[in-house]
Every structure is written in structure tokens, then in C-alpha cells.
Amino acid sequence: MAIVTAVLHRGVVDSDEPILCADDLGVLRGDGVFETINVREGRAFLLDAHLDRMANSARRMEFELPDKAELAGLAEQALAAWRERESGEGALRLIATRGREHGGPPTVYATIDPVPRERILPRRDGLKVVTASLGVNADARGEAPWLLGGVKALSYATQMAVTRWAKSQGADDALWVSADGYALEGPTSSLLWLDGDQLCTTPVSSGILPGTTSAHLMERASKIGLEAVERLVTVESLLEMDGAWLTSSVRGVAFITSIDGREVSQRPGVTAELDKLAGFEVPS
Ligand SMILES: Cc1ncc(COP(=O)(O)O)c(C=O)c1O
């Protein structure tokens, strides 16, 4: 059960209270958008960037979201209730579905949960990943907007399926690879790698979700003497790099220890610098 639930125009409600109708398109078709946001010291980290991405996702899915100020207000209602109850790291979800099947406004609500320790242990221990084919070339999603590249839609069944598959292979997570051999992103994370003094990530033109955490790190790369570069990388080249990471709002910065059982080396100290740039605490 979420610690806090808040509904647009209603405010904070009991988390046991039903808030969706049976014909909500979010449930029937995964037809909606969402954001998951890191909560630290009672505040939502990078809220503005998440609200911008959410607005873009809804625009791409052709439904109207309440404006940014209203969504920020909803987030703040949930955060105020959270601050009264909890002080640790949290995950704020903002959810907006297209609404009910026969019309009406979008269904919009927020929840906040504590972040379980196992979700942040990869900040300390890293991740073993296995590659999984996305089944399309790196340039396919740009030409086929209905594949919803770059959209954070509620339909995450494929992302959950590939994560389960990766775990069944003894790995911690998957790494999506395009049909033409490029490493793109994790099912719920962005890919970053270090090539000499270049901090690199996948271009948005490949249909990945533009990560708020990776963007924050790329924008600040020069502070740790690195140049930010967007480009494609093959899995083979990734294995030769000076470090590779999966980043996301809740997991933070997790270094990749191996890909398909082959070790990925890491220049000492860089993970700690990236954690510091984004203010992630590493569990002991
Ligand atoms: C497919 C995908 N890529 C990247 C990310 C990382 O995004 P952010 O850093 O904004 O959490 C996520 C987050 O859930 C994701 O689902």
C-alpha cells in the first residue's frame, strides 16, 4: 500500500480508498502516462523536468493533461503528507490515464512509497545485465511514432516481462539492444558510458526515453572534467569502455559489472563522482 495517495481536485485520500472506475482506459489498455520521481528530504528531485516529460508523453498520445501548475500542486499535496509521515527516500508516482472509456476527463493521481533498500543496493554493488533484442533497428522508432519511442506510457508490460526474463537468466537487469546491434537503454533506465574523457549516452533519435537523471548528469559532466556526447554504441564497443551505468530516478546511478557474463571494467572514482553530481546516497 502506498504511504500517500493524492487525487487531483480531491487532495490526499486514504490509500485504501478505490480511486479508479472499472472502465478506466489506464486499466483497460495501459492508455495513460506516468512519471516516477525521486523524493529526498521531503522534496521531489527534478520535478520540473519530469512534468515536462509527462506533458510531452501526453501530447504524443494525444490526450490533454491538466497544466503543469496543477500537476505540481498535486505533487506538493502528496509531498506535504509524506513529510508528516516519513523522512527517508521516497518514490513519487504521478499517473494520468486517458480517463473512462466513454469519455470524460483524464484520471490523475499521485502516490508516494518508501524506496526499498534492494532498489538502491545497485548504487553500491552494481548490476549484471543481459542483452535483450528490441526487435527493431535503432532508427525505426523515429519513423514509426505509434511505437511510442520516447513516451513514458503506462503500458510497461514489455518492460516488466524483459526484467523478469533477465532475472530468470541470473542477471539483475536487461539491456535493450536494437536489431542492428546498438545498446540503447535498460527497460526502466538510461544507459551512460565513459569513453576516455567523454561521458556518453544514447541519442533520443533512437527512440529511447529521454532520462531526467541522465540529462542532469550530462548537463553537469564538465564539472567532473568530462565532455557530454550523444551517440550510438554497439555492445562489443561498450565492453571496451571505461565504465557503463544504468541510471534512473529511483535506482540512481548503478554501474554495470557485466554484460552477458563478460566483465565491464570501470575507471575508479567515476561512479562516486556521478553519485555526487546527482546527489544520490550510496547505501552502506
Ligand atoms: C525506458 C526508461 N528509460 C529511462 C528511464 C530513466 O528515466 P529517469 O532518469 O527520468 O528516471 C526510465 C525510468 O523509468 C525508463 O522507464
Coordinates of C-alpha atoms and ligand atoms in Angstrom, one line a residue, residues 34-37 46 50 53 151-152 156 159 176 185-191 208-215 247-252, ligand 1:
F34 CA 3.3 8.4 -15.7
E35 CA 6.4 9.6 -14.0
T36 CA 8.4 8.2 -11.1
I37 CA 10.3 10.8 -9.2
L46 CA 13.9 17.3 -10.9
H50 CA 9.5 15.2 -15.0
R53 CA 8.4 14.9 -20.0
V151 CA 7.0 8.2 -24.4
K152 CA 6.5 7.1 -20.8
Y156 CA 5.0 -1.2 -19.2
Q159 CA 9.5 -3.7 -19.7
W176 CA 17.8 -3.4 -24.8
E185 CA 18.8 1.6 -22.6
G186 CA 17.5 -0.5 -19.8
P187 CA 13.8 -1.4 -19.6
T188 CA 13.4 1.2 -16.9
S189 CA 16.7 3.1 -17.1
S190 CA 19.1 5.1 -19.3
L191 CA 22.5 3.9 -20.5
I208 CA 14.8 5.7 -26.0
L209 CA 13.0 7.5 -23.2
P210 CA 15.0 10.7 -22.5
G211 CA 16.1 10.2 -18.9
T212 CA 15.8 13.0 -16.4
T213 CA 18.7 11.5 -14.4
S214 CA 21.0 11.0 -17.4
A215 CA 20.2 14.5 -18.6
T247 CA 20.6 5.4 -14.3
S248 CA 17.1 6.2 -13.2
S249 CA 15.3 8.4 -10.7
V250 CA 14.8 5.7 -8.1
R251 CA 17.8 3.4 -8.6
G252 CA 20.2 6.4 -9.0
Ligands
LIG1 C1 12.6 3.2 -20.5 C2 13.2 4.1 -19.5 N1 14.4 4.7 -19.8 C3 15.0 5.5 -18.9 C4 14.4 5.8 -17.7 C5 15.2 6.7 -16.7 O1 14.5 7.9 -16.6 P1 14.6 8.8 -15.3 O2 16.1 9.1 -15.1 O3 13.9 10.0 -15.7 O4 14.0 8.1 -14.2 C6 13.2 5.1 -17.3 C7 12.6 5.4 -16.0 O5 11.8 4.7 -15.6 C8 12.6 4.3 -18.2 O6 11.5 3.7 -17.9

